[in-house]
Short mmCIF file of C-alpha atoms in Angstrom, two decimals:
data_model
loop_
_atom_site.label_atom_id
_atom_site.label_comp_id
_atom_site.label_asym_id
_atom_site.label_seq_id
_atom_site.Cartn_x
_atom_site.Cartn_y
_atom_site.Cartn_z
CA UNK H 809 0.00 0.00 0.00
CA UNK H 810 1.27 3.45 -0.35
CA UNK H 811 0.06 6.96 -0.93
CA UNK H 812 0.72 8.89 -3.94
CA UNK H 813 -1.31 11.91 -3.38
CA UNK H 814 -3.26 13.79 -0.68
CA UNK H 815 -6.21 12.37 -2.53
CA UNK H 816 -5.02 8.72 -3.61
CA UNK H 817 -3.93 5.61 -2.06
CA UNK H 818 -2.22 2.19 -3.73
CA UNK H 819 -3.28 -0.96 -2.80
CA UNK H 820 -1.30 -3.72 -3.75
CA UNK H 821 -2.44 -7.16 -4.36
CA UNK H 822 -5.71 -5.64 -6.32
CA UNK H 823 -7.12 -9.22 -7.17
CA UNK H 824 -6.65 -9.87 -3.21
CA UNK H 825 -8.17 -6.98 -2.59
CA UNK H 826 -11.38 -7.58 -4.54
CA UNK H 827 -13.76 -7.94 -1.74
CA UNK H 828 -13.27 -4.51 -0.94
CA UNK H 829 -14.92 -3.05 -3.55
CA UNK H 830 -17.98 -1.87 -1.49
CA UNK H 831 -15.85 0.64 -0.51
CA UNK H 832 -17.12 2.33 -3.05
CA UNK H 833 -19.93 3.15 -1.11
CA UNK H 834 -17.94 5.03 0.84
CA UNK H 835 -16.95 7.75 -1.40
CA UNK H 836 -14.03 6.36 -2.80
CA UNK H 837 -13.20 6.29 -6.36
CA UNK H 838 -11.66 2.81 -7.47
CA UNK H 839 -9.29 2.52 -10.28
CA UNK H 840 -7.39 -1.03 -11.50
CA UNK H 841 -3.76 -0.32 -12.54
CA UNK H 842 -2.84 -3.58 -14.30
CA UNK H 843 0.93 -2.46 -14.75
CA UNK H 844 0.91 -1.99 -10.92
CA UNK H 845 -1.76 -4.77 -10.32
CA UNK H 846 -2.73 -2.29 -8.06
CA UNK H 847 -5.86 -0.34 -7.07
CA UNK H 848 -5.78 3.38 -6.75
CA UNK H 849 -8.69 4.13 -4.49
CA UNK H 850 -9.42 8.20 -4.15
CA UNK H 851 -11.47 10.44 -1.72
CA UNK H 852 -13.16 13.05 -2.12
CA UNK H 853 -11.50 15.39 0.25
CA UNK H 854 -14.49 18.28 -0.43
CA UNK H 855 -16.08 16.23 1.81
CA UNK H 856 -14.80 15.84 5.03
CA UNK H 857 -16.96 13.59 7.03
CA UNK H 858 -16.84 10.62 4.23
CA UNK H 859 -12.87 11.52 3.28
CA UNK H 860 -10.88 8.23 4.11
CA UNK H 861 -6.58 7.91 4.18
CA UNK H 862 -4.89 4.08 4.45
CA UNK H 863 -3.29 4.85 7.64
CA UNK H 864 -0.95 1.70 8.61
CA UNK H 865 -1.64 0.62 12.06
CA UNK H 866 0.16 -2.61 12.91
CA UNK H 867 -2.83 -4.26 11.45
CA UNK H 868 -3.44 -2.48 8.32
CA UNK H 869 -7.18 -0.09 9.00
CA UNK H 870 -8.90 1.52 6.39
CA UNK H 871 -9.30 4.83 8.75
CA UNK H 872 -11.65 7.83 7.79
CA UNK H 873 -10.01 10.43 8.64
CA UNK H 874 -9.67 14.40 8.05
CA UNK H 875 -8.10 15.95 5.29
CA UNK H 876 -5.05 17.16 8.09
CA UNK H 877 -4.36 13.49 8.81
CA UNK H 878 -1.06 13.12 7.06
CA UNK H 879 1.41 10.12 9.50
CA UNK H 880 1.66 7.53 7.02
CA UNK H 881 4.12 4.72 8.04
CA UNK H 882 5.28 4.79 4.17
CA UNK H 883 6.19 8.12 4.12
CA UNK H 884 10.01 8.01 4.94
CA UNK H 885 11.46 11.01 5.91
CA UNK H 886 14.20 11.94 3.42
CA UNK H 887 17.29 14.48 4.82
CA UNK H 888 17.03 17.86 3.14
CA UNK H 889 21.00 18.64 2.73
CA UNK H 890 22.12 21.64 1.86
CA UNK H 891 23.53 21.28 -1.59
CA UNK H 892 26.91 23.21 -2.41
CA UNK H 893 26.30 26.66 -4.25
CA UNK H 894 29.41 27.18 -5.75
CA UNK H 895 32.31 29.63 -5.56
CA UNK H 896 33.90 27.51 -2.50
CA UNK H 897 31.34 28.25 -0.42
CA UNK H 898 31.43 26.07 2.90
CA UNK H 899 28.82 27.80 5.35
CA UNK H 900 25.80 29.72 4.80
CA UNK H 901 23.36 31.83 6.94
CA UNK H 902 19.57 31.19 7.51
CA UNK H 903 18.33 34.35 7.07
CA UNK H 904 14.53 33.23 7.12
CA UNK H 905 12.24 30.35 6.87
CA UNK H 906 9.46 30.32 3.98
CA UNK H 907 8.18 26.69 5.95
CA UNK H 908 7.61 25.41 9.07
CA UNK H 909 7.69 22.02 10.96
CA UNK H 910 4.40 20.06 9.64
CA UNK H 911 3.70 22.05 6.34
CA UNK H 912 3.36 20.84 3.27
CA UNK H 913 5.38 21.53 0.02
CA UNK H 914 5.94 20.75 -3.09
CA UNK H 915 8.89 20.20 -5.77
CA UNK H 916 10.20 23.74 -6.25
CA UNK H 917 8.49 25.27 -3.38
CA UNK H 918 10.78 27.92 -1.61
CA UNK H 919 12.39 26.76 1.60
CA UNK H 920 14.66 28.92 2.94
CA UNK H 921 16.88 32.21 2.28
CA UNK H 922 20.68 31.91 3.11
CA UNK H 923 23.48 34.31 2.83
CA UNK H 924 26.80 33.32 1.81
CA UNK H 925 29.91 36.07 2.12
CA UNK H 926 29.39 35.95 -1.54
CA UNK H 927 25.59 36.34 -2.13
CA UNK H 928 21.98 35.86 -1.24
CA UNK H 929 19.93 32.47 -2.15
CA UNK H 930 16.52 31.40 -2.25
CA UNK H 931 16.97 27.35 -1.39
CA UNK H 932 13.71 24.94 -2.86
CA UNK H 933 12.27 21.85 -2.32
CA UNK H 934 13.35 18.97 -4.27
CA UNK H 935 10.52 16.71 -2.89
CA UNK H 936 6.75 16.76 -2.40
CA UNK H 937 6.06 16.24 1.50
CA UNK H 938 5.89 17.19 4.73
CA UNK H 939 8.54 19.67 6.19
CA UNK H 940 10.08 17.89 9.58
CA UNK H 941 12.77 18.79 12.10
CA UNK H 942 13.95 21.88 10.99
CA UNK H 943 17.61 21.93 12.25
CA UNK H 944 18.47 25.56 12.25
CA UNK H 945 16.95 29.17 13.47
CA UNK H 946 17.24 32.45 11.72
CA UNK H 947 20.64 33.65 12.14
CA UNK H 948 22.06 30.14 12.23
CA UNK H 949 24.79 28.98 10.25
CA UNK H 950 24.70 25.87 8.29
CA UNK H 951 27.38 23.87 6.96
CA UNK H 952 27.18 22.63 3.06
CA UNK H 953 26.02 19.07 3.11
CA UNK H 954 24.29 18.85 6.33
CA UNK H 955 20.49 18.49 6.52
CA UNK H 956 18.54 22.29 6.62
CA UNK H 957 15.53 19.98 7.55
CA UNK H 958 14.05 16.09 7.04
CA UNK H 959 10.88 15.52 4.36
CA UNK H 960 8.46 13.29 4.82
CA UNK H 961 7.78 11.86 1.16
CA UNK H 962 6.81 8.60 -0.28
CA UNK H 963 9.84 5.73 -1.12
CA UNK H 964 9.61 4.00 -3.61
CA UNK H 965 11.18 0.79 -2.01
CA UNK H 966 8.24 0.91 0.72
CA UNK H 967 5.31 -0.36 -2.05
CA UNK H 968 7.83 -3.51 -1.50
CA UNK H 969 6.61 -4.41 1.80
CA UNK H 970 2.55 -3.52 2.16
CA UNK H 971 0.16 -5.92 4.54
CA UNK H 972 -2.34 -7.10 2.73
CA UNK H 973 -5.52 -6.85 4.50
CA UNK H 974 -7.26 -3.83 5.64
CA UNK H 975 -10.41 -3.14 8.25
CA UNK H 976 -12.63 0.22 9.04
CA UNK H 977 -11.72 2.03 12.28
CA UNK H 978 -13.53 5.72 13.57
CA UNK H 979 -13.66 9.15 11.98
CA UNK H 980 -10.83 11.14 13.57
CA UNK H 981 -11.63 14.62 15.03
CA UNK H 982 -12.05 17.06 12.21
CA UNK H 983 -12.09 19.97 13.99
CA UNK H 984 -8.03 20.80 13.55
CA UNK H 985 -8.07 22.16 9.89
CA UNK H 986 -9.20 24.82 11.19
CA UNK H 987 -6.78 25.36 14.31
CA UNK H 988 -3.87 24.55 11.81
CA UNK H 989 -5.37 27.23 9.26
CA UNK H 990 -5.28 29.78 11.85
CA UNK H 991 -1.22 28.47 12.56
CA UNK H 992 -0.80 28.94 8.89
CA UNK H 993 -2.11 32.40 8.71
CA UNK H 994 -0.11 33.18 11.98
CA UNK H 995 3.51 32.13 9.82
CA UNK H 996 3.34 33.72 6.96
CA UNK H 997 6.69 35.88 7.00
CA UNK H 998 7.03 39.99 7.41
CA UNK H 999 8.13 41.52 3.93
CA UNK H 1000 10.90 42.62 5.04
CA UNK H 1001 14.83 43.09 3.72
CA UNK H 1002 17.42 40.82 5.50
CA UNK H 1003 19.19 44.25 7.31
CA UNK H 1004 15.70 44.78 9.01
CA UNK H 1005 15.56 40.97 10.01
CA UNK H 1006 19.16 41.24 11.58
CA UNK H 1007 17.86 44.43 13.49
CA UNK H 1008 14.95 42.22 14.41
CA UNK H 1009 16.69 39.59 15.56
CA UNK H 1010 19.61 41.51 17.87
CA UNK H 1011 16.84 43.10 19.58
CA UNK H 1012 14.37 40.07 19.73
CA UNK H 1013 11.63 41.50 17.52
CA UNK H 1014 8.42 39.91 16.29
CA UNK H 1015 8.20 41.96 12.81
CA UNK H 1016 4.76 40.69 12.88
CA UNK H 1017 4.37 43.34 15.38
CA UNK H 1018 5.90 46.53 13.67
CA UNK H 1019 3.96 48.26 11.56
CA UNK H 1020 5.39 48.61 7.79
CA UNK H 1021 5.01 51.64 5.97
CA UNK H 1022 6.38 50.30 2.68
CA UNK H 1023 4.51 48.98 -0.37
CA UNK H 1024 2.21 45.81 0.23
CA UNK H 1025 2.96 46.23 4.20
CA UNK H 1026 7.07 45.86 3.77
CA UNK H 1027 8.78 46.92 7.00
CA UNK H 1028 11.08 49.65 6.47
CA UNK H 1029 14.71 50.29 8.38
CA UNK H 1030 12.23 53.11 9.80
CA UNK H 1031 9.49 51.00 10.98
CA UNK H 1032 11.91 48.85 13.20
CA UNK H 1033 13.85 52.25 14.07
CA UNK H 1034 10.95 53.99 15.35
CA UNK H 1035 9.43 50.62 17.09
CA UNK H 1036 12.38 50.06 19.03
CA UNK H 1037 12.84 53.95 20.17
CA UNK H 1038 8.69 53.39 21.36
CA UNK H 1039 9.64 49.63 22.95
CA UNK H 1040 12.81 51.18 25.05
CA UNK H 1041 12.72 50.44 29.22
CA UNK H 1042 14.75 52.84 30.97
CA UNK H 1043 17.70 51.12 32.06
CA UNK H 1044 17.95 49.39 35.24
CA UNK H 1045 19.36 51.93 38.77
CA UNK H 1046 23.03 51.42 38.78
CA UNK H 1047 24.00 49.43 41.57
CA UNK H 1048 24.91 50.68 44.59
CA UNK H 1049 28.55 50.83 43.97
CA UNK H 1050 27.48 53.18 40.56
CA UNK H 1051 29.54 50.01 38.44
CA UNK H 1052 27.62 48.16 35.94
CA UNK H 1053 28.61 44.34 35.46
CA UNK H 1054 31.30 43.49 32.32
CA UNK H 1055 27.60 41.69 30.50
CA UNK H 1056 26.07 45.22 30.54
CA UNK H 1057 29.02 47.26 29.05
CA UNK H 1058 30.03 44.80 25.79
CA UNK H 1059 27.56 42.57 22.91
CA UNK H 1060 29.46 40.53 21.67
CA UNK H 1061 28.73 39.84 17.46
CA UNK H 1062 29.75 37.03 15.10
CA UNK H 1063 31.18 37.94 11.99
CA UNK H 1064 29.07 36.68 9.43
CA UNK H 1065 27.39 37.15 5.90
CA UNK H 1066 29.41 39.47 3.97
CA UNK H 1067 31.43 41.15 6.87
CA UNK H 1068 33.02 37.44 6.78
CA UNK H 1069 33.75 38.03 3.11
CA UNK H 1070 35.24 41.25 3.98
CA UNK H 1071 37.46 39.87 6.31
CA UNK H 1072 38.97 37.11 4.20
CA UNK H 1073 39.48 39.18 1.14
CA UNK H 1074 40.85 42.04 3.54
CA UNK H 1075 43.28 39.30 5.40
CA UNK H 1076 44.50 37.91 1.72
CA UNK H 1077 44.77 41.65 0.19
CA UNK H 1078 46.98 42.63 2.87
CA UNK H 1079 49.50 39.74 1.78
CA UNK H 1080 50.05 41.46 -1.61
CA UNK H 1081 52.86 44.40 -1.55
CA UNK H 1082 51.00 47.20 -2.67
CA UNK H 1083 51.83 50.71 -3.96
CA UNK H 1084 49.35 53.69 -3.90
CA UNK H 1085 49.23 56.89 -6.29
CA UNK H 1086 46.65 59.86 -5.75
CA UNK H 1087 45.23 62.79 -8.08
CA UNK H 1088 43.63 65.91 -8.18
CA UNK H 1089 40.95 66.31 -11.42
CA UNK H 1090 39.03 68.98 -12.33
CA UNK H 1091 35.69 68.31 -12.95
CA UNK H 1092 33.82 71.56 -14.07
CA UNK H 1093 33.38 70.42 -18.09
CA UNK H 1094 32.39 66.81 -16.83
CA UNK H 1095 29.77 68.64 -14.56
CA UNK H 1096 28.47 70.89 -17.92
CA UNK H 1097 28.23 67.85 -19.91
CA UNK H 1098 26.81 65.77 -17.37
CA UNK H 1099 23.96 68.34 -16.68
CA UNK H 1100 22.92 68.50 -20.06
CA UNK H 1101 22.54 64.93 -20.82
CA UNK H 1102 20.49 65.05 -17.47
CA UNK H 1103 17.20 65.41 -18.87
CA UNK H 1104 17.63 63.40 -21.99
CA UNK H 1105 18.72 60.63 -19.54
CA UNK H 1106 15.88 60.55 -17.15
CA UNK H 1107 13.43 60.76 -20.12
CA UNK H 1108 14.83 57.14 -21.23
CA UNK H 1109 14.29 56.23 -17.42
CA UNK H 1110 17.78 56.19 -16.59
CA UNK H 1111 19.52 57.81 -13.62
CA UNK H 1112 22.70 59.22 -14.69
CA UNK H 1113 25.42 60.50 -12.12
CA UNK H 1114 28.99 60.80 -12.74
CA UNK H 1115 29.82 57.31 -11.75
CA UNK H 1116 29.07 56.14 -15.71
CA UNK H 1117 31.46 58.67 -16.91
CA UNK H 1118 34.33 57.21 -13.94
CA UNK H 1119 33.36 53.93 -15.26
CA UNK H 1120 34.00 54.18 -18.81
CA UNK H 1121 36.85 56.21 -18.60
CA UNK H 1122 38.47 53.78 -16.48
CA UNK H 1123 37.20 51.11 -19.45
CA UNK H 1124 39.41 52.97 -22.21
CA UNK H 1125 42.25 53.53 -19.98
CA UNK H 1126 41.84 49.88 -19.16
CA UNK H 1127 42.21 49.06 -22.63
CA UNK H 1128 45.25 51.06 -23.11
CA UNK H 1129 47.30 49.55 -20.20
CA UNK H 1130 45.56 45.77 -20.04
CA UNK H 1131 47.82 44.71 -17.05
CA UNK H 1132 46.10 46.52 -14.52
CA UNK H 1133 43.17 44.57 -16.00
CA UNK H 1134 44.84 41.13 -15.15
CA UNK H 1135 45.16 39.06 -12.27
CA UNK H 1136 47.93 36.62 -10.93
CA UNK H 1137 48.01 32.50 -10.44
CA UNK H 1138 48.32 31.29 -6.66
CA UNK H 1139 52.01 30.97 -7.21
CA UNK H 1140 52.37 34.71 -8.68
CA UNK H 1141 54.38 32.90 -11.80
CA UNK H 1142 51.75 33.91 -14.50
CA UNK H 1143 49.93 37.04 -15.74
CA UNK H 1144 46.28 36.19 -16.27
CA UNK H 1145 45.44 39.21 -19.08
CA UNK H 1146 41.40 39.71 -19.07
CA UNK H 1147 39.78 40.44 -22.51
CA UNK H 1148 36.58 42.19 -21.37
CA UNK H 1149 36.38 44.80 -18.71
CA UNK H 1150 34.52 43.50 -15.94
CA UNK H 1151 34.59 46.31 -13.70
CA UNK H 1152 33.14 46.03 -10.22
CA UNK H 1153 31.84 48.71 -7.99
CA UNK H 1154 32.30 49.06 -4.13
CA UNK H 1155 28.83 49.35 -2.39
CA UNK H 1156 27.88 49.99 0.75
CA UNK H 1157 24.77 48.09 1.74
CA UNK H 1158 22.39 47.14 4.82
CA UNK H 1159 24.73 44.24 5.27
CA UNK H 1160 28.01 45.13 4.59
CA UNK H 1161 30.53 45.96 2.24
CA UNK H 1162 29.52 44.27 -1.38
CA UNK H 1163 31.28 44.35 -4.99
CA UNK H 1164 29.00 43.49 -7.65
CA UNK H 1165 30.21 44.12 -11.20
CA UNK H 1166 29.13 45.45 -14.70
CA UNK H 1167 29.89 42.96 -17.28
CA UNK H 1168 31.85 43.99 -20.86
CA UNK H 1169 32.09 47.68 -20.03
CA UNK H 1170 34.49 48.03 -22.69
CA UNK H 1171 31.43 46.66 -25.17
CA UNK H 1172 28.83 49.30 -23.78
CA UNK H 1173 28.27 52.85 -23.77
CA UNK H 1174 27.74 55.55 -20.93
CA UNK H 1175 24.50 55.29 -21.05
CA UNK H 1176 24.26 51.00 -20.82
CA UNK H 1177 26.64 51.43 -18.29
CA UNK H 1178 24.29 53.53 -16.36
CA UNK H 1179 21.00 51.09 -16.64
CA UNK H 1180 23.44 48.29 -15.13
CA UNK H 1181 24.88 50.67 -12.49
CA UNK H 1182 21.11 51.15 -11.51
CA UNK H 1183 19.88 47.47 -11.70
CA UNK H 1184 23.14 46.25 -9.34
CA UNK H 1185 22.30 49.21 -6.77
CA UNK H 1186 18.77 47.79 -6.37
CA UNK H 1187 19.20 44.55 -6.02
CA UNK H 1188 22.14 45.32 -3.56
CA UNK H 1189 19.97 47.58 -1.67
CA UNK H 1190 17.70 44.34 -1.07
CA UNK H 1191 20.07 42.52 -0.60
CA UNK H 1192 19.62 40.21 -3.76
CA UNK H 1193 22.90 39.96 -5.75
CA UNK H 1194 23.68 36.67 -7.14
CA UNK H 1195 26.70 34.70 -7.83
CA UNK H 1196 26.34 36.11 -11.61
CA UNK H 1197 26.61 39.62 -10.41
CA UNK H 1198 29.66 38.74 -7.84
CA UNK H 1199 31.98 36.80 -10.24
CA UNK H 1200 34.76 37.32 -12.61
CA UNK H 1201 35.31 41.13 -11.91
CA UNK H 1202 38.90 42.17 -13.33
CA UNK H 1203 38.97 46.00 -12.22
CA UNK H 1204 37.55 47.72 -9.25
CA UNK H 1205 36.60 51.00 -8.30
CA UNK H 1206 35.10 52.78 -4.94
CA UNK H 1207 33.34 56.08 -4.75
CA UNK H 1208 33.96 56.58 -1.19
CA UNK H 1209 33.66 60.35 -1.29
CA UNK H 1210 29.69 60.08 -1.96
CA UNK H 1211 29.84 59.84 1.85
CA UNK H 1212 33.02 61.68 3.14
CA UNK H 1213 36.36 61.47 2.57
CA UNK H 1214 39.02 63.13 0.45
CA UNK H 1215 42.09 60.91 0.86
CA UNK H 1216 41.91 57.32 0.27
CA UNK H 1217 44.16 54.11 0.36
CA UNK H 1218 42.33 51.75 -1.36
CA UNK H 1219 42.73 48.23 -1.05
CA UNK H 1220 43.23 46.02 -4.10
CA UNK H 1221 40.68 42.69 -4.12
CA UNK H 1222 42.52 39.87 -4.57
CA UNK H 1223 43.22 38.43 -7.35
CA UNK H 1224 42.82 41.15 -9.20
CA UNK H 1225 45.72 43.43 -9.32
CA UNK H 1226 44.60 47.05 -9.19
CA UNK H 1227 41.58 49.38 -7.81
CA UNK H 1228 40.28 52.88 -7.40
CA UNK H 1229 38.72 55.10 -5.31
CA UNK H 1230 37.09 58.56 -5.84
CA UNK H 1231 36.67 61.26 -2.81
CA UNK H 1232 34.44 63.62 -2.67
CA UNK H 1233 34.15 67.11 -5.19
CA UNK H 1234 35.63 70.21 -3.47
CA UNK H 1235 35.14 73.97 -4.31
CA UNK H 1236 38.95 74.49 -4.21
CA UNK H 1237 41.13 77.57 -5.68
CA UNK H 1238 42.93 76.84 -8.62
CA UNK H 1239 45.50 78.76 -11.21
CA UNK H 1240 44.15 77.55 -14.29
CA UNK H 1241 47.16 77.70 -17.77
CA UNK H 1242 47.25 81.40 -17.86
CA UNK H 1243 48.46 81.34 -14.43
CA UNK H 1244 44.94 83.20 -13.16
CA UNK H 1245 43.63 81.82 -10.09
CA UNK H 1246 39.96 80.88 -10.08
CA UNK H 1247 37.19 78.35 -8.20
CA UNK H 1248 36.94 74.47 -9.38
CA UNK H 1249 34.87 71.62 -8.69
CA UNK H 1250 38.01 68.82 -7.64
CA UNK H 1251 37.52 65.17 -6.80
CA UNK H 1252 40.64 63.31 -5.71
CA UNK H 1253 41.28 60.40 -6.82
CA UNK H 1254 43.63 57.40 -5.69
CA UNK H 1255 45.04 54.58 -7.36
CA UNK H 1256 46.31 51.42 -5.75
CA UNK H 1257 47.94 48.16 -7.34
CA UNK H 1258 49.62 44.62 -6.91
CA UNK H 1259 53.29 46.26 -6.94
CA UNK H 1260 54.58 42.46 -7.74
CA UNK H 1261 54.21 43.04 -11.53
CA UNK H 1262 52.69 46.42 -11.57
CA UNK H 1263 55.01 49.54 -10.70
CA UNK H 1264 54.84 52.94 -9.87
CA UNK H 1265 55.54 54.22 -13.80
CA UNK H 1266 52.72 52.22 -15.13
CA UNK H 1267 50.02 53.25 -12.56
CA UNK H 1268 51.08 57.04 -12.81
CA UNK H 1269 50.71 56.82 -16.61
CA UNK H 1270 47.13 55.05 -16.27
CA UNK H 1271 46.28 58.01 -13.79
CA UNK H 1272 47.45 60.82 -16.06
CA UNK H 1273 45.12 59.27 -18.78
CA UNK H 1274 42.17 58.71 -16.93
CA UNK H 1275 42.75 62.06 -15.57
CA UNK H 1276 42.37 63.87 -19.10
CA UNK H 1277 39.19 62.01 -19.32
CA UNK H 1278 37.53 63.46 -16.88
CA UNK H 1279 38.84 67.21 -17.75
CA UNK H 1280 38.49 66.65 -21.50
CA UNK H 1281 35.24 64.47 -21.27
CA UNK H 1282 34.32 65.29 -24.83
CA UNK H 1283 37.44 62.67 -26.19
CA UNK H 1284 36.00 59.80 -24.92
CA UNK H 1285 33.50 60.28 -27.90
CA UNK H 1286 36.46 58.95 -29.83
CA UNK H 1287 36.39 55.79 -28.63
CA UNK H 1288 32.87 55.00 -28.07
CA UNK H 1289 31.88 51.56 -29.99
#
């Protein structure tokens, strides 16, 4: 015997079986398999007082049951590992459960959402079943390979080994579909992006209780903000010595999700000798152009800033010195030279530092560039960058100075071999060629690369070039394709 719906149920032995056709009467719908010689007997689960399951029960009971009834003694429960997602990826964290214990899915069905130090993941169900013993909470970390939960789904090899006889036993209490209705309604999750779940979860939050503001009830960085400041107990007296214990004055953090990436690229950066180069670029006729091509821009539905312009400048100076737009082997013995500029972009995001990448730069134009600068932003912002968006970068840049600075030391990403990183545009005095001094919008701009095959002639040359760029914008028509 064994189920292969919520509606159907195999018996085995069908000619043995034949003298329980009157079960008919019963609501059931009887069906010979001769490949299986097998009956298929289904109920009508509409109605719930004549609805009947084959429940195994030591002596095998045809049981009417309700539609909730689901332990079957041929329903194995299958480990639900979770599979390797590339990239060398060893440990992942649950950010938040689409399931709980006891419901049921189906092939495809969405299961979890992990974060890697690489990237965010939706995990699915390879089975139909029951979801059992889930193994980890929301902000756990699970390993590759071990079990995120157990499914309860039908083997094939236990059709093998069915009883072959079968009685009637009681209607079971029908009353829990709605109880586990209500449970259902109770789970679904927040909308919500994972930085507001983290907040949630250091401060022991039910989002279900903060009121969203965003679109279809999403709960906004705000929302939690403001909930908290209303939730705050003033602290506790000091005691009477005015000291408060070593527990009150420190929390204590794991390093996780992409701070963890951070760290390990940061840790194998800093074993690479590296030499840095700044500039000072005027940037009053990029600011002109840039203003007029404003409106045309935002008429396409494209948001253009000034990053574009950084980008593809960098792109044709990229193509004019190519070993900045390399990378080394693990034994620094060969020079890996890139054909397409893969540049990636520093963000800063509700999780942590991130460095997504626009693909074949060199093939695009300012404009292109600008739609993909836009798309990787957003799906940064919630915290939905994939593996495509994270790989195979050759060239990175960081415009730091969008939120203060005017000096940086960038650090390059291993294994590429170079980066940059913009600060932010001054009003500065300047004495322009005829020796007159006058006002300029300046950005400063540092350089930083692998000095074990890069030196300090090659990177100042790069600079000087992408310099004239930016204060002669109008050449870079030249080598638009």
């Amino acid at each position: 015997m064994s189920v292969i719906s919520k509606n159907t149920i195999i018996i085995r032995n069908f000619y043995t079986h034949l003298k329980n056709i009157r079960l008919a009467a019963y609501g059931f719908t009887l069906r010979k398999h001769d490949a299986l010689n097998s009956l298929s007997i289904a109920f009508n689960r509409t109605n719930r007082t004549q609805g009947f399951m084959l429940v195994p029960l030591g002596k095998q009971t045809l049981q009417p049951l309700s539609s909730q009834a689901s332990k079957v003694e041929n329903m194995q429960k299958i480990p639900f590992p979770l599979a390797d997602i590339g990239e060398g990826i060893t440990e992942v964290e649950i950010l938040r459960w689409f399931v709980k214990d006891g419901q049921q899915v189906k092939q495809f069905d969405k299961i979890c959402e992990v974060q890697s130090d690489k990237a965010t993941v939706e995990i699915t169900s390879r089975y139909d079943g029951v979801v059992r013993d889930v193994q980890y909470k929301e902000g756990d970390i699970a390993k590759v390979g071990k079990p995120l939960c157990f499914i309860e789904s039908i083997a094939a090899e236990t059709m093998r080994h069915v009883p072959e006889t079968i009685e009637m036993s009681p209607l079971a209490n029908i009353e829990k579909d709605k109880e586990n209705a209500e449970v259902m309604r109770d789970f679904e999750k927040v909308l919500a992006t994972p930085a507001v779940r983290r907040i949630a979860r250091e401060h022991k939050i039910d989002l279900s209780k903060v009121p969203g503001s965003g679109s279809n009830g999403r709960v906004l960085k705000e929302d939690i903000l403001a909930y908290i400041e209303k939730q705050q107990v003033p602290l506790k007296e000091e005691s009477s010595s005015g000291v408060s214990s070593q527990e009150e004055q420190r929390r204590i953090e794991p390093i996780r999700g992409l701070r963890r990436a951070m760290t390990k690229t940061m840790t194998a950066s800093l074993s690479v000798p590296q030499l840095t180069l700044g500039e000072e670029v005027v940037m009053d006729r990029l600011i002109d152009i840039r203003s007029g091509l404003k409106s045309t821009a935002e008429k396409l539905g494209v948001r253009l800033t000034y990053m574009p312009f950084f980008i593809k400048a960098t792109s044709y100076c990229l193509s004019r010195f190519p070993i900045l737009n390399s990378s080394v082997d693990a034994n620094c013995e060969n020079i890996i030279y890139h054909r397409h500029h893969n540049i990636s972009i520093a963000m800063d995001t509700p999780v942590g530092l991130t460095v997504p990448n626009i693909k074949y730069v060199d093939q695009k134009s300012i404009l292109e560039v600008a739609k993909d600068l836009q798309v990787l932003m957003d799906l940064a912002e919630a915290g939905r960058l994939g593996e495509e968006q994270l790989k195979d970068g050759t060239f990175s840049i960081s415009n730091v100075g969008v939120i203060s600075g005017t000096y940086t030391a960038p650090v390059v990403f291993v294994p590429q071999v170079a980066i940059g990183a913009f600060g932010r545009t001054r009003m500065i005095p300047v004495v322009d060629s005829n020796g007159h001094v006058k006002t300029a919008h300046v950005i400063t701009v540092s350089w930083s690369a692998d000095h074990r095959i890069i030196d300090g002639a090659t990177i100042a040359r790069f600079s000087k070039l992408w310099k004239s760029c930016i204060e002669e914008p109008e050449q870079l028509l030249l080598y638009f394709k």
